[in-house]
XYZ file of C-alpha atoms in Angstrom:
558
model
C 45.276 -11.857 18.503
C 44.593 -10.585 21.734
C 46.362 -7.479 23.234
C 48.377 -9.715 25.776
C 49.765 -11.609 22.616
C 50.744 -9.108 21.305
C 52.472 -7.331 23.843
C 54.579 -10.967 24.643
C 55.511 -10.789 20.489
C 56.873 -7.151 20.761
C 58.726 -8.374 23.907
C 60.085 -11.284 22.816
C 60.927 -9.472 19.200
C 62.831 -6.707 21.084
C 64.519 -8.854 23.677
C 66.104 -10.706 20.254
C 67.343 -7.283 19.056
C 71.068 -6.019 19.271
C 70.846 -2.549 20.597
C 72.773 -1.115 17.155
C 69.986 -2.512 15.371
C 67.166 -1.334 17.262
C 68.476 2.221 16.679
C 69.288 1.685 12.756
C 65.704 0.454 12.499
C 64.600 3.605 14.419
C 66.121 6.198 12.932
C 65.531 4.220 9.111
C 61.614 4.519 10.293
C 62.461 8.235 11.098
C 63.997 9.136 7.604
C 60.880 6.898 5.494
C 58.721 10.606 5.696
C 61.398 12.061 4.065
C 61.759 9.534 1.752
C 58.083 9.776 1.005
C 58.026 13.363 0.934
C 61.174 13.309 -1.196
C 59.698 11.133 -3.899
C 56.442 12.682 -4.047
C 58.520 16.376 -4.729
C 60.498 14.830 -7.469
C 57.237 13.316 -9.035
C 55.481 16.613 -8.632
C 58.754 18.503 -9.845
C 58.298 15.886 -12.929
C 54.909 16.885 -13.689
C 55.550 20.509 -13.358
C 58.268 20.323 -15.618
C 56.548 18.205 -18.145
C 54.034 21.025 -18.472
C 56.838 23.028 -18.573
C 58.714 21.157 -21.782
C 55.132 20.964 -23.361
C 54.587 24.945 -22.940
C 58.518 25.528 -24.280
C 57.449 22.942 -27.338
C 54.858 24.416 -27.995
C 55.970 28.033 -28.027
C 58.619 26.872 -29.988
C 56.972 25.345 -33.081
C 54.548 28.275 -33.377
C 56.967 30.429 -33.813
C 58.511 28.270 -36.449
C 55.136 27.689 -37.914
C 54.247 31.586 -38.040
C 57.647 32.056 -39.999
C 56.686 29.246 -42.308
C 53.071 30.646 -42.266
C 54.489 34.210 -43.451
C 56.967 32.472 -46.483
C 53.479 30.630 -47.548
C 51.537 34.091 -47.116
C 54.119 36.177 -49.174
C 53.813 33.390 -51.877
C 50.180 33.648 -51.646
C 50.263 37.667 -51.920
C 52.762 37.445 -54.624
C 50.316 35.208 -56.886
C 47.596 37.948 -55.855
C 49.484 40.198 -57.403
C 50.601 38.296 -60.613
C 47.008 37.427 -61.431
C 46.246 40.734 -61.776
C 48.739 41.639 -64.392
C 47.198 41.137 -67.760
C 50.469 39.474 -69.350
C 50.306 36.848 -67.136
C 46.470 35.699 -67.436
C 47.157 35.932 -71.362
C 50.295 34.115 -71.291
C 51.615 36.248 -73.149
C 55.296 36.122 -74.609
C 56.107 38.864 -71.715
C 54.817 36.532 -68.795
C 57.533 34.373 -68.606
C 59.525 37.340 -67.962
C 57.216 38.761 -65.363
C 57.283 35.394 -63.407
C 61.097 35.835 -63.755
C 61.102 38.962 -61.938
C 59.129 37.720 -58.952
C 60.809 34.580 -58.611
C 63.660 36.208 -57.829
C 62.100 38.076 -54.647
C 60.659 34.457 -53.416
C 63.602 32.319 -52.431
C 61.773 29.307 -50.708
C 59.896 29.502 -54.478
C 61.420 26.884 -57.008
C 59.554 27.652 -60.077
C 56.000 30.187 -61.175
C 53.656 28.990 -63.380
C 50.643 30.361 -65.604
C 48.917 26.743 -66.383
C 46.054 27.273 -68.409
C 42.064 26.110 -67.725
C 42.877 22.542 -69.673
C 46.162 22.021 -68.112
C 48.760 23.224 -70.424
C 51.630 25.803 -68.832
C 51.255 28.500 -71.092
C 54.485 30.005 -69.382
C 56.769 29.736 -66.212
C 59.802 31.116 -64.598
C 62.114 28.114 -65.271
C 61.580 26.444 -68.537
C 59.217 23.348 -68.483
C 61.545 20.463 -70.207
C 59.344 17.491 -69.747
C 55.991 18.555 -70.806
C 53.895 21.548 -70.907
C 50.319 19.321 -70.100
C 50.247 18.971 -66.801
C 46.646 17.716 -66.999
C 47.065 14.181 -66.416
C 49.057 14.977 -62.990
C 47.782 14.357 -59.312
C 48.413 17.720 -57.969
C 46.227 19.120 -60.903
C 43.240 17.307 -59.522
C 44.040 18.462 -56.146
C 44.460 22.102 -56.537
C 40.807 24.140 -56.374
C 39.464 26.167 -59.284
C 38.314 28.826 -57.028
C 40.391 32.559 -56.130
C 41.554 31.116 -52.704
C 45.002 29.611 -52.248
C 44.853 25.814 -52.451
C 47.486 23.522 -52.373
C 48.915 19.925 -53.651
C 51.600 17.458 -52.225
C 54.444 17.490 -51.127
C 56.152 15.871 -54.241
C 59.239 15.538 -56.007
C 59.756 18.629 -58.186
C 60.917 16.984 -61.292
C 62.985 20.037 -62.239
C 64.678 20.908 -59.107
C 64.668 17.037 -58.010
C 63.569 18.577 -54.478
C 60.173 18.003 -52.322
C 57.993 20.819 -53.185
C 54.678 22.174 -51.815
C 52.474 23.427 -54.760
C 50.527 26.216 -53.920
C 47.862 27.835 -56.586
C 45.564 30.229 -57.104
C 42.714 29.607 -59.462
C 41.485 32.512 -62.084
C 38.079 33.530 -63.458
C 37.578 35.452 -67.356
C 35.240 38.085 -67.623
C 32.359 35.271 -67.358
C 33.141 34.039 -64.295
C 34.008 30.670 -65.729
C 37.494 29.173 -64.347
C 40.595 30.661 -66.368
C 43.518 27.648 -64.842
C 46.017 28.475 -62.029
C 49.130 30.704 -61.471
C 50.886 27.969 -59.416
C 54.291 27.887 -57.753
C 56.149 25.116 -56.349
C 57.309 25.661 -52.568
C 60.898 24.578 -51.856
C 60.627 22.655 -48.608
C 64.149 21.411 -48.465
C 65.303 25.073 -48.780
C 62.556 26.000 -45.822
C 63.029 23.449 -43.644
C 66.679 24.582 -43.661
C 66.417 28.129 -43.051
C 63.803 27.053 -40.434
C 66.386 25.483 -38.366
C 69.161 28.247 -38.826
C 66.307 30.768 -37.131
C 66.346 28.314 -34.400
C 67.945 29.687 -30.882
C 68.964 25.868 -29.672
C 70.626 24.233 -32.098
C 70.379 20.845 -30.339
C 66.734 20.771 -31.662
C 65.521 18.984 -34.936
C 62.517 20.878 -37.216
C 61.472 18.753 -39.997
C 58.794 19.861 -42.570
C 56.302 16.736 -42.757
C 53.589 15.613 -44.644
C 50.105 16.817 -42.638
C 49.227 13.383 -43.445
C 51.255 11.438 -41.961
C 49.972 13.071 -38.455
C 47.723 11.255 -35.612
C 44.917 13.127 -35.945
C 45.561 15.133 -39.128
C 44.376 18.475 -39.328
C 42.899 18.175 -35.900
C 46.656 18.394 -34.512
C 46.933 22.151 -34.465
C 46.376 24.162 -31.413
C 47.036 22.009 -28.778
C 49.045 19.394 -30.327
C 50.003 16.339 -27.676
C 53.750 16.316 -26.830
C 55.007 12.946 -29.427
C 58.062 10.524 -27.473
C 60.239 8.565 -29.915
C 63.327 7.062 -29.922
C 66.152 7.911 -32.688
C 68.926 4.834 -33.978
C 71.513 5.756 -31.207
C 68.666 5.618 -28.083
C 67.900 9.001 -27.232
C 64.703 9.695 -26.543
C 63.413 12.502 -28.251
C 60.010 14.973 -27.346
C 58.338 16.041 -30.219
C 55.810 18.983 -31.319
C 53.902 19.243 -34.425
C 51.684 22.018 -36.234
C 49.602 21.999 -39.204
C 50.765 24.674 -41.719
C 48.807 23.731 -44.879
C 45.747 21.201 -43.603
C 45.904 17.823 -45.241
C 49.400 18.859 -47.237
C 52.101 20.508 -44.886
C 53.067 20.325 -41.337
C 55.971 21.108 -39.041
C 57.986 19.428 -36.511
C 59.844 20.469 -33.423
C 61.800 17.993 -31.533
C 64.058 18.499 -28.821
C 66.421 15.360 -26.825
C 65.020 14.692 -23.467
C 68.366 14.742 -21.915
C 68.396 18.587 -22.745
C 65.190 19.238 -21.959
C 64.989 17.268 -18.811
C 68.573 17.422 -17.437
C 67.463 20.191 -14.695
C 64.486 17.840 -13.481
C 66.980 14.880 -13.638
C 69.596 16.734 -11.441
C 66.737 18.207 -9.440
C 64.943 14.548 -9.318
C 68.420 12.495 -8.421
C 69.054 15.554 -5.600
C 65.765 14.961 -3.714
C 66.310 11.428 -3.483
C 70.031 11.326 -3.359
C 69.664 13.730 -0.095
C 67.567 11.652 2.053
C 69.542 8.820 1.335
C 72.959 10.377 1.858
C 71.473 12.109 4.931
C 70.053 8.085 6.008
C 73.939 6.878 5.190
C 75.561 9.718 7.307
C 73.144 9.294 10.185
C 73.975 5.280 10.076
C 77.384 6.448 9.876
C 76.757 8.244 13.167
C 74.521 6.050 14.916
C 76.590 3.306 14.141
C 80.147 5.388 15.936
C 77.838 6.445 18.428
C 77.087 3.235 19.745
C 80.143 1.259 19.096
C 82.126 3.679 21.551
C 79.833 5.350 23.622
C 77.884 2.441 24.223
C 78.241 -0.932 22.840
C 82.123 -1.011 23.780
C 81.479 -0.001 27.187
C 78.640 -2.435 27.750
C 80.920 -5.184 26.657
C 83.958 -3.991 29.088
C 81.081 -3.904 31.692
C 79.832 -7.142 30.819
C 83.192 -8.708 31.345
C 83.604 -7.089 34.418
C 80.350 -8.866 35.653
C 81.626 -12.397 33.899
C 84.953 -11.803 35.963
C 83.204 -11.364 39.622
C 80.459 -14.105 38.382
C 83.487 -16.216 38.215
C 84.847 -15.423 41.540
C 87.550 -12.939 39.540
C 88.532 -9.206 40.852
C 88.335 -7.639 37.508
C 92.082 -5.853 36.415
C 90.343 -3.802 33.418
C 91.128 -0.115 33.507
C 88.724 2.587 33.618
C 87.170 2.884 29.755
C 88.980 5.033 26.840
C 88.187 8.879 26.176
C 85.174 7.803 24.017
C 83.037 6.639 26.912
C 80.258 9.310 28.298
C 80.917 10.437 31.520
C 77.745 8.017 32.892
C 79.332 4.829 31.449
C 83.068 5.798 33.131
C 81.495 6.332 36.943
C 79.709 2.937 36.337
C 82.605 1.618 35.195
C 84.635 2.735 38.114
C 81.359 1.594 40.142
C 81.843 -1.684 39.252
C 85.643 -2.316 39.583
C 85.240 -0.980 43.220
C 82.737 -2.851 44.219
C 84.171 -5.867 42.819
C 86.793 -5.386 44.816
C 84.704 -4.397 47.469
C 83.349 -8.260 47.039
C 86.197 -9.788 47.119
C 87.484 -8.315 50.137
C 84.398 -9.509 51.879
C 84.646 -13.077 50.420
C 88.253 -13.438 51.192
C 86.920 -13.079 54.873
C 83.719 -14.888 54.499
C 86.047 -17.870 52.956
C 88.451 -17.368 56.256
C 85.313 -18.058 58.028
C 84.009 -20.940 56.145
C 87.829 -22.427 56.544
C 87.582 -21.884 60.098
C 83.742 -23.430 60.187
C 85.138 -25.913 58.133
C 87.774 -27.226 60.368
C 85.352 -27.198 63.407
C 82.845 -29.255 61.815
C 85.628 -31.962 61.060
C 86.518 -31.671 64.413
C 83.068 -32.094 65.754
C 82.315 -35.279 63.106
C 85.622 -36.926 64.879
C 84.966 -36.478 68.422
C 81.348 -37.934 67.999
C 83.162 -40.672 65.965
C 85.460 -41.226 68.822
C 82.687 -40.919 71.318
C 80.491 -43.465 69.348
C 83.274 -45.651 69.133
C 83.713 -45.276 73.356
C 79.985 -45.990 73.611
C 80.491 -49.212 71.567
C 83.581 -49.984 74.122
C 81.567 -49.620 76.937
C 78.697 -51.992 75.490
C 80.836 -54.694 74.531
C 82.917 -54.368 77.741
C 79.395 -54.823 79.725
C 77.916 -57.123 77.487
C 81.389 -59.173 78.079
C 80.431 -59.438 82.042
C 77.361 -61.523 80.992
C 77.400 -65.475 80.900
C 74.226 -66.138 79.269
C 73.369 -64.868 76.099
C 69.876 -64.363 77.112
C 71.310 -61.873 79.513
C 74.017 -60.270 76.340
C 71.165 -60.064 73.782
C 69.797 -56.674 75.073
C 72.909 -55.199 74.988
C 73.636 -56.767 71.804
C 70.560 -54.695 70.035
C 71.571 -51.585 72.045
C 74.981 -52.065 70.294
C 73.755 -52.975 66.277
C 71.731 -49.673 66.665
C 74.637 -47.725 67.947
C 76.826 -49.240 65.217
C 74.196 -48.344 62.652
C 74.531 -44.093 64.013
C 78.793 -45.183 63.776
C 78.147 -45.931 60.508
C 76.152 -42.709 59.241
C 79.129 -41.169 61.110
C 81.893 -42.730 59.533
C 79.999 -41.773 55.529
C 79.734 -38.238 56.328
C 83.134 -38.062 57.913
C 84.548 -40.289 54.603
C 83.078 -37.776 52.270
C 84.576 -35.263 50.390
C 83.838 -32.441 52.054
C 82.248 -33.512 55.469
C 81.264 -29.795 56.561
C 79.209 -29.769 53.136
C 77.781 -33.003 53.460
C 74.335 -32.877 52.903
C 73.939 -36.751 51.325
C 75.404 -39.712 51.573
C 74.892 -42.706 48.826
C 72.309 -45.220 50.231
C 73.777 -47.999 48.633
C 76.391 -48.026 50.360
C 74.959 -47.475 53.784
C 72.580 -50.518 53.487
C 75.366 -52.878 52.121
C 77.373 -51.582 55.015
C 74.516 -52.209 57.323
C 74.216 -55.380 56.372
C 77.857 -56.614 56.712
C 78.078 -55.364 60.059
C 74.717 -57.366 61.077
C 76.069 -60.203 59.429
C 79.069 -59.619 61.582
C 77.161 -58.921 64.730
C 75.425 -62.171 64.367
C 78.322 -64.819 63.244
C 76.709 -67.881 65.101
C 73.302 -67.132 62.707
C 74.856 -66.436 59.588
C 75.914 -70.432 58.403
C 71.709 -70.878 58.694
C 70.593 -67.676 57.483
C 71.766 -65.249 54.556
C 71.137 -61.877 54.177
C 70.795 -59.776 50.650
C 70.700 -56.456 49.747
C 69.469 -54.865 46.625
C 69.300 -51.397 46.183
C 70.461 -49.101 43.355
C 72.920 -45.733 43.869
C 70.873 -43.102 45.338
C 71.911 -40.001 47.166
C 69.830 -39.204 50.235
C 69.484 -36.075 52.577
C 71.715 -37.011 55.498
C 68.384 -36.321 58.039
C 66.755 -39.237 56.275
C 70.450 -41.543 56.866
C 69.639 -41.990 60.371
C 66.294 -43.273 60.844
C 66.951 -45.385 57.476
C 69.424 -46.959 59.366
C 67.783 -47.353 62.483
C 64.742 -49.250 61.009
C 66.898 -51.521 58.753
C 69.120 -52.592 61.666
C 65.895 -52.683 63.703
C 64.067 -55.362 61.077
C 67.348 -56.842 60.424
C 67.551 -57.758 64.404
C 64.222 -59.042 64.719
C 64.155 -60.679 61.729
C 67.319 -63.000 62.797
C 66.366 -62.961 66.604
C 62.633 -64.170 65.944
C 61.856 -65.447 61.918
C 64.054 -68.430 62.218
C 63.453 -70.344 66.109
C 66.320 -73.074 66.829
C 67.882 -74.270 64.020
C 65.832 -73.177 60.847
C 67.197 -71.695 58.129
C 66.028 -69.113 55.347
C 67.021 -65.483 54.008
C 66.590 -61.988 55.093
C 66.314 -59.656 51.653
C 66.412 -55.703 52.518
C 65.574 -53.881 49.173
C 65.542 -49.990 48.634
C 63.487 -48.990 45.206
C 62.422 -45.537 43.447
C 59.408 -45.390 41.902
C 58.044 -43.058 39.102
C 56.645 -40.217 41.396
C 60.256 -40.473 43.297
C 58.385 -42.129 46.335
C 61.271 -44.613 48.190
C 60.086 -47.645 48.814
C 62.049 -49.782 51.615
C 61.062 -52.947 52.626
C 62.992 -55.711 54.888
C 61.919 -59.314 54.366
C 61.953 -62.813 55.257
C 61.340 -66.129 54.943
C 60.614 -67.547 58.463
C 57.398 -68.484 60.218
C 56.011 -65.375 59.423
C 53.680 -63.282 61.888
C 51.578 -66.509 62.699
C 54.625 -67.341 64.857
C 55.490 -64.505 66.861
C 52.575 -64.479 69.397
C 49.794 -62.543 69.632
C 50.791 -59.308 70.489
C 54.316 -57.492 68.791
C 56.248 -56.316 71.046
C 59.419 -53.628 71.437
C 60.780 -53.888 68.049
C 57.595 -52.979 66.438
C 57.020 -49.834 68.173
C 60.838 -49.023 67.235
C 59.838 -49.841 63.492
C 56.441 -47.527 63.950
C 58.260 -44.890 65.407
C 61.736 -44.895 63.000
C 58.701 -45.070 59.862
C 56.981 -42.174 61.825
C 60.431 -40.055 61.561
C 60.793 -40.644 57.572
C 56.758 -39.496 57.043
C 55.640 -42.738 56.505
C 53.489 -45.718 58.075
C 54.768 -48.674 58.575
C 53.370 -51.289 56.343
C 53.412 -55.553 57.426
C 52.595 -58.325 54.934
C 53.210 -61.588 53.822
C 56.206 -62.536 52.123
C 56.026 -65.438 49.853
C 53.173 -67.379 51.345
C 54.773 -67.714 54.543
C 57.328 -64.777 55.752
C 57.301 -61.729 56.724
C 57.619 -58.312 55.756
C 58.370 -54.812 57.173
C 58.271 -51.231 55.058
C 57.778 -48.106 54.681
C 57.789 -45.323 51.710
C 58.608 -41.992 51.916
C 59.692 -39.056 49.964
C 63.472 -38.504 49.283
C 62.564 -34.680 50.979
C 63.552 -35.169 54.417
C 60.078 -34.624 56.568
């Protein structure tokens, strides 16, 4: 689209604006940085704070997990020390009182055993009512025969009824070869709640999980990705996780999003609540702002101008308190010149009045002086005997009559000093009643027709119209039909498609064959009254054997 295009569209697209809306749009355009800039603050405001929650997670489940860590470590130290007592690696009556002893210093602990190398608990803290083999049990298999601390589960602890961790340490005799376990069972139920009394928010959840049941297992440990769920109620939840025993034992921190995001969610809702509000109040504004400062006034100034467009001295006061100072001297502008305006057309009107009445005066007296030029010529032509001698006088007269007649239309009008056209029609049917009345002895042998539609003509045209009809008419009668023939005369006015008049005065009499070899004074009359309307005059046949006169001209007055 080329650069003039586009120029019209912005034109044409503005000129269809209201003025209220082209500001709105402007200052909405205005505010869309800050919009922008708004939400790209909140979304960085998000991220920040989601590294934020992550870091707060995260420094929140390792310190549960080092507390957990250190209950698991004094277990382990505590089976250390037990393995080195000789009571206990015998299994000895006394053991079951020594494991007594240091159960009571482990509280997460729910039971110690000494199980021996083929799987039989040769003592324990808590008496063993089920069965004393333990060799046929999963977490047997699991635990290793070697010194370090190895572990099995979490299970059921079918004494306490309670998950337990079990957590062993193998022993070697004086051969080296594996001597069984000193295992105890860890009570997670008991850990898990003092876990979550130690924590500082008690909105949050820990839970004590099986490893196993982690994405990525024992890979989830030092930089463990941030979990979402969803509980029963639909709260979102963040979650944290950390191995403590790989493959057996984990924990997990979890903490609602509503508490951990409810700063970024105020923050988030301010920096786009602003921009809007600020977009509302500035509508708000823009839209007082132009309703009284500048759409009202425009309007009272509009009617103003639809008042003295309609000839009206506007009565509207000077505009309220709300209109600037500019709009109110304008205003007062207006009214004064509109006043101004009317005083000038009162006396322009006085004037026009006065014109007015002259003009009618005029269009009488050269009525009345027509009418004592027509007096005159009948009076003379009255003096003659013959009317050889009265037919001179008789043309002089149908041509005066035809200017009598323009006269008498634009006198007959509505407004005769404003007459600027007069209806053809019903000049040429006039014109031809008064030749049939100027020729009375002619008309029982010769009729005359006239056909023309309604057409409103400049008034400068009216005349030589005229003239040239009554002028064919004339010689038409006087020469087309010798002695006693007989025939018709047909004048016809007609508008064509390029609004060219075409007038034309015919007959059916002997045609030009018959009227001598040279034309005489009527034919320069035609050529000269065609000359005045633009045109040419124009002779041809008329049915085989009349005649015809005519000329075309514009309806523009030449």
């Amino acid at each position: 689209m080329s650069p003039a295009r586009v120029s019209a569209f912005w034109r044409r697209w503005l000129q269809s604006q209201s003025l209220r809306g082209l500001l709105l749009a402007a200052i909405t355009g205005a505010l869309v940085p800050v919009f922008l800039l708004s939400f790209a603050q909140a979304f960085a405001r998000l991220a920040h704070d989601r590294e934020v929650v992550q870091s707060s997670l995260t420094d929140q489940v390792s310190i549960s997990e080092e507390q957990a860590l250190h209950v698991i470590e004094t277990g382990k130290q505590a089976l250390v020390r037990l393995s080195d007592r000789l009571d206990v690696r015998q299994g000895t009556a006394k053991c079951r009182e020594t494991l007594a002893i240091a159960l009571v210093g482990m509280p997460f602990v729910s039971n110690l055993a000494r199980v021996g190398p083929k799987g039989k608990i040769l003592c324990s803290a808590h008496p063993i009512y089920v069965t004393a083999d333990v060799s046929d049990r999963t977490w047997w298999k699991e635990i290793s025969p070697g010194p370090e601390l190895s572990a099995a589960g979490p299970l059921i602890d079918r004494a306490t009824g309670q998950p337990s961790l079990i957590l062993a340490i193998g022993l070697l005799d004086q051969q080296g070869k594996a001597d069984g376990h000193i295992v105890f069972g860890l009570d997670l139920k008991r850990l898990e709640a003092d876990l979550n009394r130690r924590l500082l928010d008690r909105r949050a959840r820990l839970t004590l999980v099986d490893a196993m049941g982690l994405s990525g297992g024992a890979q989830a440990n030092a930089k463990d990705p941030i979990d979402v769920s969803r509980d029963n109620q639909g709260r979102t939840w963040s979650t944290a996780s950390r191995v403590l025993v790989p493959k057996h034992l984990a924990v997990r921190y979890a903490m609602p999003d509503e508490v951990l995001y409810a700063s970024t969610f105020f923050h988030m809702a301010t920096d786009i609540a602003l921009p809007l509000i600020a977009l509302l109040f500035a509508g708000a504004a823009t839209w007082f702002a132009m309703e009284y400062w500048a759409i009202r006034p425009i309007e009272r100034l509009r009617g103003i101008a639809k008042h003295y467009g309609a000839g009206l001295v506007p009565k509207d006061q000077l505009g309220d308190a709300f209109e600037p100072q500019e709009l109110l001297e304008l205003h007062a502008e207006l009214i004064a010149m509109a006043a101004r305006v009317d005083v000038r057309d009162r006396h322009l009107v006085q004037i026009a009045k006065q014109k007015d009445s002259l003009v009618r005066e005029l269009h009488h007296r050269v009525k009345n002086n027509i009418q004592v030029v027509l007096s005159l010529l009948s009076l003379q032509a009255r003096q003659l005997e013959t009317p050889e001698e009265r037919a001179p006088l008789e043309q002089v007269q149908a041509r005066v009559s035809a200017l009598a007649l323009v006269q008498r239309l634009i006198v007959e009008s509505d407004d005769p000093a404003h007459a600027s056209t007069i209806d053809v029609q019903l000049l040429l049917l006039d014109l031809c009643a008064q030749t049939r009345r100027s020729y009375p002895a002619q008309m029982h042998r010769i009729k005359i027709e006239c056909q023309c539609e309604p057409l409103p003509i400049a008034t400068d045209l009216a005349v030589p119209i005229s003239m040239f009809v009554v002028e064919a008419l004339t010689n038409a009668i006087i020469h087309a039909f010798p002695g006693e023939a007989t025939g018709q005369v047909h004048v016809s006015l007609t508008l064509d498609a390029h609004r060219l008049v075409n007038l034309q005065v015919c007959d059916t009499g002997i045609g030009w064959a018959g009227t001598g070899p040279k034309l005489g004074t009527g034919h320069s009359l035609l050529t000269a009254f065609g000359r005045q309307l633009g045109s040419k005059l124009t002779l041809s046949d008329f049915n085989g054997g009349g005649s015809c006169v005519g000329v075309s001209f514009s309806l523009t007055a030449p």
